[in-house]
Tab-separated table of N, CA and C and ligand atoms in Angstrom:
chain	number	residue	atom	x	y	z
A	253	MET	N	136.011	86.245	148.831
A	253	MET	CA	134.841	86.537	148.036
A	253	MET	C	135.240	86.415	146.142
A	254	SER	N	133.947	85.431	145.588
A	254	SER	CA	134.089	85.592	143.850
A	254	SER	C	134.437	86.279	142.301
A	255	LEU	N	134.950	86.020	142.025
A	255	LEU	CA	135.414	86.611	141.497
A	255	LEU	C	134.230	87.069	140.367
A	256	VAL	N	133.175	86.067	140.962
A	256	VAL	CA	132.468	85.952	139.498
A	256	VAL	C	131.431	87.513	140.084
A	257	GLN	N	131.275	88.541	139.375
A	257	GLN	CA	130.429	89.304	139.232
A	257	GLN	C	129.122	89.225	138.453
A	258	TRP	N	127.978	88.412	138.694
A	258	TRP	CA	126.830	88.719	137.359
A	258	TRP	C	126.201	89.861	137.987
A	259	ILE	N	125.770	90.241	136.497
A	259	ILE	CA	125.359	91.021	136.210
A	259	ILE	C	123.658	90.661	135.490
A	260	ASN	N	122.725	90.516	135.940
A	260	ASN	CA	121.444	90.064	135.751
A	260	ASN	C	121.115	91.663	134.814
A	261	PHE	N	119.859	91.660	133.790
A	261	PHE	CA	119.603	92.145	132.970
A	261	PHE	C	117.820	91.712	133.602
A	262	PRO	N	117.597	92.113	134.220
A	262	PRO	CA	115.770	92.101	133.290
A	262	PRO	C	115.285	92.246	131.974
A	263	PRO	N	114.493	91.359	131.870
A	263	PRO	CA	113.727	90.996	130.033
A	263	PRO	C	112.457	91.776	130.766
A	264	LEU	N	112.223	92.959	129.839
A	264	LEU	CA	111.813	93.715	129.036
A	264	LEU	C	109.878	93.390	128.544
A	265	GLY	N	110.916	91.701	128.134
A	265	GLY	CA	109.377	91.832	127.168
A	265	GLY	C	108.134	91.466	127.348
A	266	ASP	N	107.097	91.496	126.092
A	266	ASP	CA	105.993	91.028	126.220
A	266	ASP	C	105.462	89.724	125.698
A	267	ASP	N	104.623	89.357	125.234
A	267	ASP	CA	103.786	88.505	124.768
A	267	ASP	C	104.715	88.606	122.564
A	268	ARG	N	105.702	89.002	122.076
A	268	ARG	CA	106.106	89.697	121.129
A	268	ARG	C	107.095	89.623	120.979
A	269	GLY	N	108.003	89.167	122.902
A	269	GLY	CA	109.334	88.752	122.687
A	269	GLY	C	110.298	89.845	123.972
A	270	ALA	N	111.407	89.111	123.347
A	270	ALA	CA	112.257	88.883	125.339
A	270	ALA	C	112.846	91.491	124.438
A	271	LEU	N	113.057	92.344	125.349
A	271	LEU	CA	113.575	93.279	125.222
A	271	LEU	C	114.764	93.169	126.854
A	272	VAL	N	116.612	93.240	126.220
A	272	VAL	CA	116.915	93.663	127.638
A	272	VAL	C	117.084	95.707	126.620
A	273	VAL	N	117.517	96.498	128.389
A	273	VAL	CA	118.113	97.270	127.746
A	273	VAL	C	119.572	97.682	129.254
A	274	LEU	N	120.540	97.761	127.762
A	274	LEU	CA	121.599	98.109	129.311
A	274	LEU	C	122.293	99.478	129.162
A	275	GLU	N	122.143	100.861	129.765
A	275	GLU	CA	122.000	102.041	130.074
A	275	GLU	C	123.006	102.564	130.989
A	276	ALA	N	124.049	102.713	130.730
A	276	ALA	CA	125.171	103.617	131.448
A	276	ALA	C	125.205	104.485	132.361
A	277	GLU	N	125.463	103.622	133.430
A	277	GLU	CA	125.370	103.491	135.532
A	277	GLU	C	124.148	103.949	135.689
A	278	LYS	N	123.811	102.881	134.438
A	278	LYS	CA	122.239	102.112	135.793
A	278	LYS	C	123.050	101.232	135.711
A	279	THR	N	122.659	100.219	134.336
A	279	THR	CA	122.612	98.113	134.379
A	279	THR	C	123.814	98.015	133.923
A	280	ILE	N	124.652	98.892	133.482
A	280	ILE	CA	125.879	99.134	133.233
A	280	ILE	C	126.987	100.145	134.207
A	281	PRO	N	127.704	99.826	135.060
A	281	PRO	CA	128.149	100.816	136.835
A	281	PRO	C	129.493	101.464	135.902
A	282	PHE	N	129.079	101.399	134.442
A	282	PHE	CA	130.226	102.385	134.513
A	282	PHE	C	129.256	103.468	133.453
A	283	PRO	N	131.463	104.524	132.821
A	283	PRO	CA	129.981	105.590	131.461
A	283	PRO	C	130.782	104.655	131.157
A	284	VAL	N	128.956	104.067	129.380
A	284	VAL	CA	130.029	103.540	128.726
A	284	VAL	C	131.166	104.257	127.708
A	285	LYS	N	131.798	104.072	127.319
A	285	LYS	CA	132.334	104.408	126.481
A	285	LYS	C	132.675	104.040	124.640
A	286	ARG	N	132.815	103.438	124.918
A	286	ARG	CA	133.042	101.600	123.416
A	286	ARG	C	132.036	100.813	123.977
A	287	VAL	N	132.210	100.965	122.426
A	287	VAL	CA	131.443	98.921	121.916
A	287	VAL	C	131.999	97.855	121.495
A	288	TYR	N	131.333	96.956	121.296
A	288	TYR	CA	132.552	95.150	120.662
A	288	TYR	C	131.378	94.126	120.243
A	289	TYR	N	131.397	93.616	119.159
A	289	TYR	CA	130.797	92.728	120.172
A	289	TYR	C	132.239	91.334	118.934
A	290	LEU	N	132.544	90.129	119.508
A	290	LEU	CA	133.016	89.285	118.757
A	290	LEU	C	131.738	88.076	118.338
A	291	PHE	N	132.479	88.112	116.529
A	291	PHE	CA	131.502	86.433	116.635
A	291	PHE	C	132.038	86.466	115.397
A	292	GLY	N	131.143	84.738	114.591
A	292	GLY	CA	131.977	84.869	114.328
A	292	GLY	C	133.640	83.472	114.468
A	293	THR	N	133.481	83.461	116.123
A	293	THR	CA	135.014	82.665	116.333
A	293	THR	C	134.291	82.000	115.731
A	294	LYS	N	135.433	80.782	115.237
A	294	LYS	CA	135.989	79.496	114.177
A	294	LYS	C	136.346	78.070	115.431
A	295	GLU	N	135.506	77.286	114.946
A	295	GLU	CA	135.794	76.505	116.184
A	295	GLU	C	137.297	76.039	116.184
A	296	GLY	N	137.085	76.083	117.908
A	296	GLY	CA	138.052	75.488	118.298
A	296	GLY	C	138.954	76.816	119.204
A	297	VAL	N	139.168	77.799	118.620
A	297	VAL	CA	139.272	78.795	118.465
A	297	VAL	C	138.747	79.816	120.008
A	298	ALA	N	140.010	80.053	121.166
A	298	ALA	CA	140.139	81.045	122.013
A	298	ALA	C	140.361	82.093	122.084
A	299	ARG	N	139.525	83.305	122.446
A	299	ARG	CA	140.145	84.619	121.972
A	299	ARG	C	140.790	85.279	124.033
A	300	GLY	N	141.209	86.509	123.543
A	300	GLY	CA	141.148	87.058	125.203
A	300	GLY	C	142.446	87.115	125.739
A	301	PHE	N	143.457	86.295	126.146
A	301	PHE	CA	144.641	86.215	127.267
A	301	PHE	C	144.998	86.914	127.462
A	302	HIS	N	144.568	87.910	128.493
A	302	HIS	CA	145.106	88.933	128.957
A	302	HIS	C	143.825	90.243	129.790
A	303	ALA	N	144.943	90.844	130.394
A	303	ALA	CA	144.027	91.682	131.863
A	303	ALA	C	144.581	93.877	131.181
A	304	HIS	N	143.620	94.072	131.214
A	304	HIS	CA	143.746	95.439	131.515
A	304	HIS	C	143.746	96.609	133.448
A	305	LYS	N	144.997	96.902	132.619
A	305	LYS	CA	145.023	98.232	134.000
A	305	LYS	C	143.820	98.556	134.044
A	306	LYS	N	143.765	99.355	133.860
A	306	LYS	CA	142.395	100.337	134.691
A	306	LYS	C	141.198	100.058	134.198
A	307	LEU	N	141.040	99.475	132.321
A	307	LEU	CA	139.947	99.328	132.055
A	307	LEU	C	138.782	98.289	132.799
A	308	TRP	N	136.789	98.510	133.235
A	308	TRP	CA	135.739	98.081	133.045
A	308	TRP	C	136.016	97.452	132.688
A	309	GLN	N	135.185	96.351	131.891
A	309	GLN	CA	134.037	96.317	131.173
A	309	GLN	C	132.795	95.260	131.401
A	310	VAL	N	132.380	94.739	131.355
A	310	VAL	CA	130.776	94.000	131.078
A	310	VAL	C	130.896	93.909	130.283
A	311	ALA	N	130.247	92.157	129.847
A	311	ALA	CA	130.220	91.427	128.955
A	311	ALA	C	128.893	90.035	128.454
A	312	VAL	N	128.529	90.015	127.822
A	312	VAL	CA	126.585	89.540	126.852
A	312	VAL	C	127.072	88.890	126.023
A	313	CYS	N	126.826	87.077	126.484
A	313	CYS	CA	126.849	86.448	124.913
A	313	CYS	C	124.772	86.700	124.298
A	314	VAL	N	125.035	87.794	123.377
A	314	VAL	CA	123.521	88.349	123.369
A	314	VAL	C	123.345	87.125	122.098
A	315	THR	N	124.037	86.180	121.983
A	315	THR	CA	123.650	84.722	121.111
A	315	THR	C	124.193	84.169	121.427
A	316	GLY	N	124.054	82.359	121.369
A	316	GLY	CA	125.468	81.494	121.655
A	316	GLY	C	125.444	81.916	122.531
A	317	LYS	N	126.495	80.918	122.704
A	317	LYS	CA	127.317	80.906	124.061
A	317	LYS	C	129.055	81.140	124.101
A	318	CYS	N	129.498	81.281	125.219
A	318	CYS	CA	130.939	80.718	125.777
A	318	CYS	C	131.544	80.288	127.227
A	319	ARG	N	132.173	79.635	127.351
A	319	ARG	CA	132.752	79.488	128.734
A	319	ARG	C	133.974	80.612	128.779
A	320	MET	N	133.725	81.238	130.079
A	320	MET	CA	134.548	82.583	130.204
A	320	MET	C	136.115	82.148	131.319
A	321	VAL	N	137.663	81.989	130.898
A	321	VAL	CA	138.025	81.543	132.404
A	321	VAL	C	138.869	82.801	133.293
A	322	LEU	N	138.152	82.972	134.476
A	322	LEU	CA	138.885	84.524	134.791
A	322	LEU	C	140.115	83.898	135.434
A	323	ASP	N	140.500	85.130	136.543
A	323	ASP	CA	141.951	84.194	137.374
A	323	ASP	C	141.804	85.335	137.856
A	324	ASP	N	142.176	85.905	138.446
A	324	ASP	CA	142.768	87.168	139.731
A	324	ASP	C	144.572	86.807	140.021
A	325	GLY	N	145.083	86.822	140.005
A	325	GLY	CA	147.062	85.450	140.181
A	325	GLY	C	146.753	84.717	140.429
A	326	LYS	N	145.651	84.138	141.887
A	326	LYS	CA	145.244	83.627	142.875
A	326	LYS	C	144.402	82.779	143.222
A	327	THR	N	143.312	82.439	142.536
A	327	THR	CA	142.852	81.553	142.314
A	327	THR	C	141.994	81.746	140.087
A	328	LYS	N	141.213	81.196	139.756
A	328	LYS	CA	140.372	80.780	138.806
A	328	LYS	C	138.923	80.029	138.968
A	329	GLU	N	138.226	81.290	138.459
A	329	GLU	CA	136.973	80.648	138.123
A	329	GLU	C	136.547	80.276	137.047
A	330	VAL	N	135.064	79.726	136.184
A	330	VAL	CA	135.636	79.359	134.818
A	330	VAL	C	133.583	78.731	134.851
A	331	VAL	N	133.265	80.197	134.318
A	331	VAL	CA	131.634	79.905	134.202
A	331	VAL	C	131.293	79.822	131.967
A	332	TRP	N	129.452	79.687	132.836
A	332	TRP	CA	129.089	80.092	131.062
A	332	TRP	C	127.785	81.568	130.545
A	333	LEU	N	129.340	82.017	129.745
A	333	LEU	CA	127.370	83.182	129.770
A	333	LEU	C	127.030	82.387	128.128
A	334	ASP	N	124.855	82.362	128.609
A	334	ASP	CA	124.708	81.718	128.313
A	334	ASP	C	123.304	81.691	127.833
A	335	LYS	N	123.538	83.680	128.607
A	335	LYS	CA	122.718	83.910	128.419
A	335	LYS	C	122.256	85.515	128.483
A	336	PRO	N	121.375	85.802	127.254
A	336	PRO	CA	121.234	87.300	126.907
A	336	PRO	C	120.932	88.679	127.644
A	337	THR	N	120.311	87.903	128.966
A	337	THR	CA	120.454	88.104	130.628
A	337	THR	C	121.419	87.870	131.470
A	338	LYS	N	121.978	87.809	131.319
A	338	LYS	CA	123.548	88.182	132.354
A	338	LYS	C	124.542	87.913	131.258
A	339	GLY	N	124.813	89.306	131.678
A	339	GLY	CA	126.047	89.559	131.623
A	339	GLY	C	127.769	90.459	132.831
A	340	ILE	N	128.687	89.925	132.640
A	340	ILE	CA	129.775	89.611	133.617
A	340	ILE	C	130.458	90.607	133.955
A	341	ALA	N	130.442	91.260	134.666
A	341	ALA	CA	131.849	91.850	135.130
A	341	ALA	C	133.360	92.258	135.654
A	342	LEU	N	133.108	92.919	134.084
A	342	LEU	CA	135.451	92.191	133.878
A	342	LEU	C	136.296	93.523	134.657
A	343	PRO	N	136.660	93.232	136.261
A	343	PRO	CA	137.366	94.846	136.687
A	343	PRO	C	138.056	94.649	136.014
A	344	PRO	N	139.295	95.946	135.961
A	344	PRO	CA	141.118	95.669	136.150
A	344	PRO	C	141.609	94.790	136.797
A	345	MET	N	142.515	93.979	136.023
A	345	MET	CA	143.381	92.997	136.395
A	345	MET	C	142.946	92.097	137.144
A	346	ILE	N	141.908	90.964	135.940
A	346	ILE	CA	141.857	89.850	135.528
A	346	ILE	C	141.435	89.786	134.466
A	347	TRP	N	142.249	88.524	134.237
A	347	TRP	CA	142.882	88.142	133.510
A	347	TRP	C	142.110	86.766	132.495
A	348	HIS	N	141.351	87.233	132.315
A	348	HIS	CA	140.274	86.324	130.957
A	348	HIS	C	140.438	85.726	129.983
A	349	GLU	N	140.190	84.597	129.484
A	349	GLU	CA	139.956	83.764	128.186
A	349	GLU	C	138.949	83.274	128.219
A	350	MET	N	138.294	83.396	126.429
A	350	MET	CA	136.775	83.508	126.380
A	350	MET	C	137.897	81.881	125.388
A	351	HIS	N	136.543	80.491	125.718
A	351	HIS	CA	136.363	79.069	125.284
A	351	HIS	C	135.137	78.546	124.356
A	352	ASP	N	135.933	78.155	123.667
A	352	ASP	CA	134.261	76.383	123.403
A	352	ASP	C	132.882	77.514	122.780
A	353	PHE	N	133.274	78.071	121.505
A	353	PHE	CA	132.772	79.869	121.361
A	353	PHE	C	131.150	78.525	120.771
A	354	SER	N	129.895	78.519	120.584
A	354	SER	CA	129.055	78.226	120.430
A	354	SER	C	129.196	78.788	118.431
A	355	PRO	N	128.715	77.911	117.578
A	355	PRO	CA	129.223	78.723	116.333
A	355	PRO	C	128.181	79.975	115.972
A	356	ASP	N	127.190	79.869	116.548
A	356	ASP	CA	126.436	80.708	117.064
A	356	ASP	C	126.990	82.176	117.685
A	357	CYS	N	127.611	82.529	117.737
A	357	CYS	CA	128.017	83.078	119.718
A	357	CYS	C	128.099	84.988	119.018
A	358	VAL	N	127.634	85.691	119.942
A	358	VAL	CA	127.910	86.702	119.273
A	358	VAL	C	128.134	87.443	120.263
A	359	LEU	N	129.071	87.472	121.173
A	359	LEU	CA	130.246	88.146	122.875
A	359	LEU	C	129.863	89.434	122.259
A	360	LEU	N	129.123	90.201	122.981
A	360	LEU	CA	128.635	92.147	123.214
A	360	LEU	C	129.694	92.898	124.764
A	361	VAL	N	130.865	93.140	124.297
A	361	VAL	CA	131.319	94.086	125.213
A	361	VAL	C	131.066	95.593	125.697
A	362	LEU	N	131.177	95.944	126.723
A	362	LEU	CA	130.635	97.515	127.042
A	362	LEU	C	131.918	97.632	127.980
A	363	ALA	N	132.408	98.874	127.447
A	363	ALA	CA	133.381	98.693	127.697
A	363	ALA	C	134.057	100.707	128.291
A	364	SER	N	134.739	100.766	129.680
A	364	SER	CA	134.658	102.409	130.406
A	364	SER	C	135.045	103.451	129.210
A	365	GLU	N	136.400	102.639	128.447
A	365	GLU	CA	137.835	103.486	128.326
A	365	GLU	C	137.282	103.263	126.763
A	366	HIS	N	138.245	104.513	125.766
A	366	HIS	CA	138.401	103.958	124.386
A	366	HIS	C	139.753	102.950	124.163
A	367	TYR	N	139.174	102.827	122.993
A	367	TYR	CA	141.382	100.769	123.117
A	367	TYR	C	141.579	101.542	122.921
A	368	ASP	N	143.163	101.221	124.614
A	368	ASP	CA	144.142	101.347	124.019
A	368	ASP	C	145.209	101.012	124.438
A	369	GLU	N	145.768	99.979	123.787
A	369	GLU	CA	147.333	98.963	123.843
A	369	GLU	C	147.566	98.723	124.834
A	370	ASN	N	147.913	99.905	125.525
A	370	ASN	CA	149.300	100.003	126.951
A	370	ASN	C	148.547	99.055	127.783
A	371	ASP	N	147.057	99.614	127.771
A	371	ASP	CA	146.660	99.177	129.094
A	371	ASP	C	146.325	97.699	129.498
A	372	TYR	N	146.643	97.378	128.511
A	372	TYR	CA	145.956	96.044	128.268
A	372	TYR	C	147.922	94.615	128.820
A	373	VAL	N	147.806	93.518	129.712
A	373	VAL	CA	148.507	93.423	130.435
A	373	VAL	C	148.440	91.865	129.016
A	374	ARG	N	149.089	91.318	128.030
A	374	ARG	CA	149.274	90.660	127.290
A	374	ARG	C	149.812	88.914	127.849
A	375	ASN	N	150.838	89.613	128.454
A	375	ASN	CA	152.006	88.403	129.457
A	375	ASN	C	151.478	87.477	130.030
A	376	TYR	N	151.409	86.179	130.543
A	376	TYR	CA	150.359	86.072	131.914
A	376	TYR	C	151.436	86.340	133.380
A	377	ASP	N	152.658	85.883	132.817
A	377	ASP	CA	153.993	86.215	133.824
A	377	ASP	C	153.996	87.665	134.157
A	378	ASP	N	153.801	88.646	133.317
A	378	ASP	CA	153.878	90.535	134.040
A	378	ASP	C	152.366	90.267	134.225
A	379	PHE	N	151.565	89.477	133.945
A	379	PHE	CA	150.214	90.360	134.493
A	379	PHE	C	150.691	89.122	136.434
A	380	LEU	N	151.077	88.256	136.995
A	380	LEU	CA	151.165	87.425	137.751
A	380	LEU	C	152.521	88.993	138.436
A	381	LYS	N	153.287	89.482	137.776
A	381	LYS	CA	154.440	90.024	138.887
A	381	LYS	C	152.840	91.286	139.200
A	382	SER	N	151.924	91.551	138.618
A	382	SER	CA	151.250	92.832	138.834
A	382	SER	C	151.342	92.477	139.980
A	383	VAL	N	150.399	91.588	140.231
A	383	VAL	CA	148.987	91.058	141.039
A	383	VAL	C	149.329	90.359	141.879
A	384	LYS	N	151.095	90.844	142.478
A	384	LYS	CA	151.645	90.141	143.527
A	384	LYS	C	151.886	91.145	144.261
B	1152	TYD	P1	141.940	91.881	121.443
B	1152	TYD	O1	142.048	92.698	121.988
B	1152	TYD	O2	143.031	91.062	121.315
B	1152	TYD	O3	140.850	90.323	120.903
B	1152	TYD	P2	141.164	89.238	122.349
B	1152	TYD	O4	141.615	89.854	122.640
B	1152	TYD	O5	139.266	89.308	122.297
B	1152	TYD	O6	140.631	87.863	121.926
B	1152	TYD	O7	141.955	92.213	119.674
B	1152	TYD	C1	141.691	92.253	118.676
B	1152	TYD	C2	142.711	92.992	117.397
B	1152	TYD	O8	141.585	93.668	117.255
B	1152	TYD	C3	143.555	93.575	118.147
B	1152	TYD	O9	143.861	94.545	116.677
B	1152	TYD	C4	143.534	94.865	118.764
B	1152	TYD	C5	142.057	95.614	118.239
B	1152	TYD	N1	140.743	96.436	118.870
B	1152	TYD	C6	140.617	97.242	118.918
B	1152	TYD	O10	141.875	97.883	117.708
B	1152	TYD	N2	139.339	98.126	119.116
B	1152	TYD	C7	139.552	97.474	120.435
B	1152	TYD	O11	138.025	97.528	121.124
B	1152	TYD	C8	139.160	96.222	120.322
B	1152	TYD	C9	138.013	95.618	121.912
B	1152	TYD	C10	140.435	94.945	119.840
């Protein structure tokens, strides 16, 4: 089974422009406790490089694009987040990295829990040990 779970957000626009709605427990498959966004990522900088023990997240580039690597310890998949109508689900224990941010990229992330550093697995060898 693919690691990649796209969530398509229906555009509700009209001739004035586009509108996308992200609703907790509807479009977003969990109660949202936290929203954050990455922007102004410098050229050549990659981010992420961690997995979460319990956290669920959905990520979407509302402007611009970036390349995401997903890894469950057995397989790696590479996808482009490049549309404001296309989100990706990040379940627990998926190692993820974001590369090749366009200068205009705004990566919006909705998370199921408040920030908790103890939920992070930041060491790749520890990640591999815990998914085996
Ligand atoms: P980090 O998760 O390391 O960024 P990324 O993995 O996307 O490159 O977060 C960078 C810093 O921001 C780190 O010091 C933790 C802090 N942070 C919070 O305080 N709250 C949050 O919700 C997030 C996502 C990060």
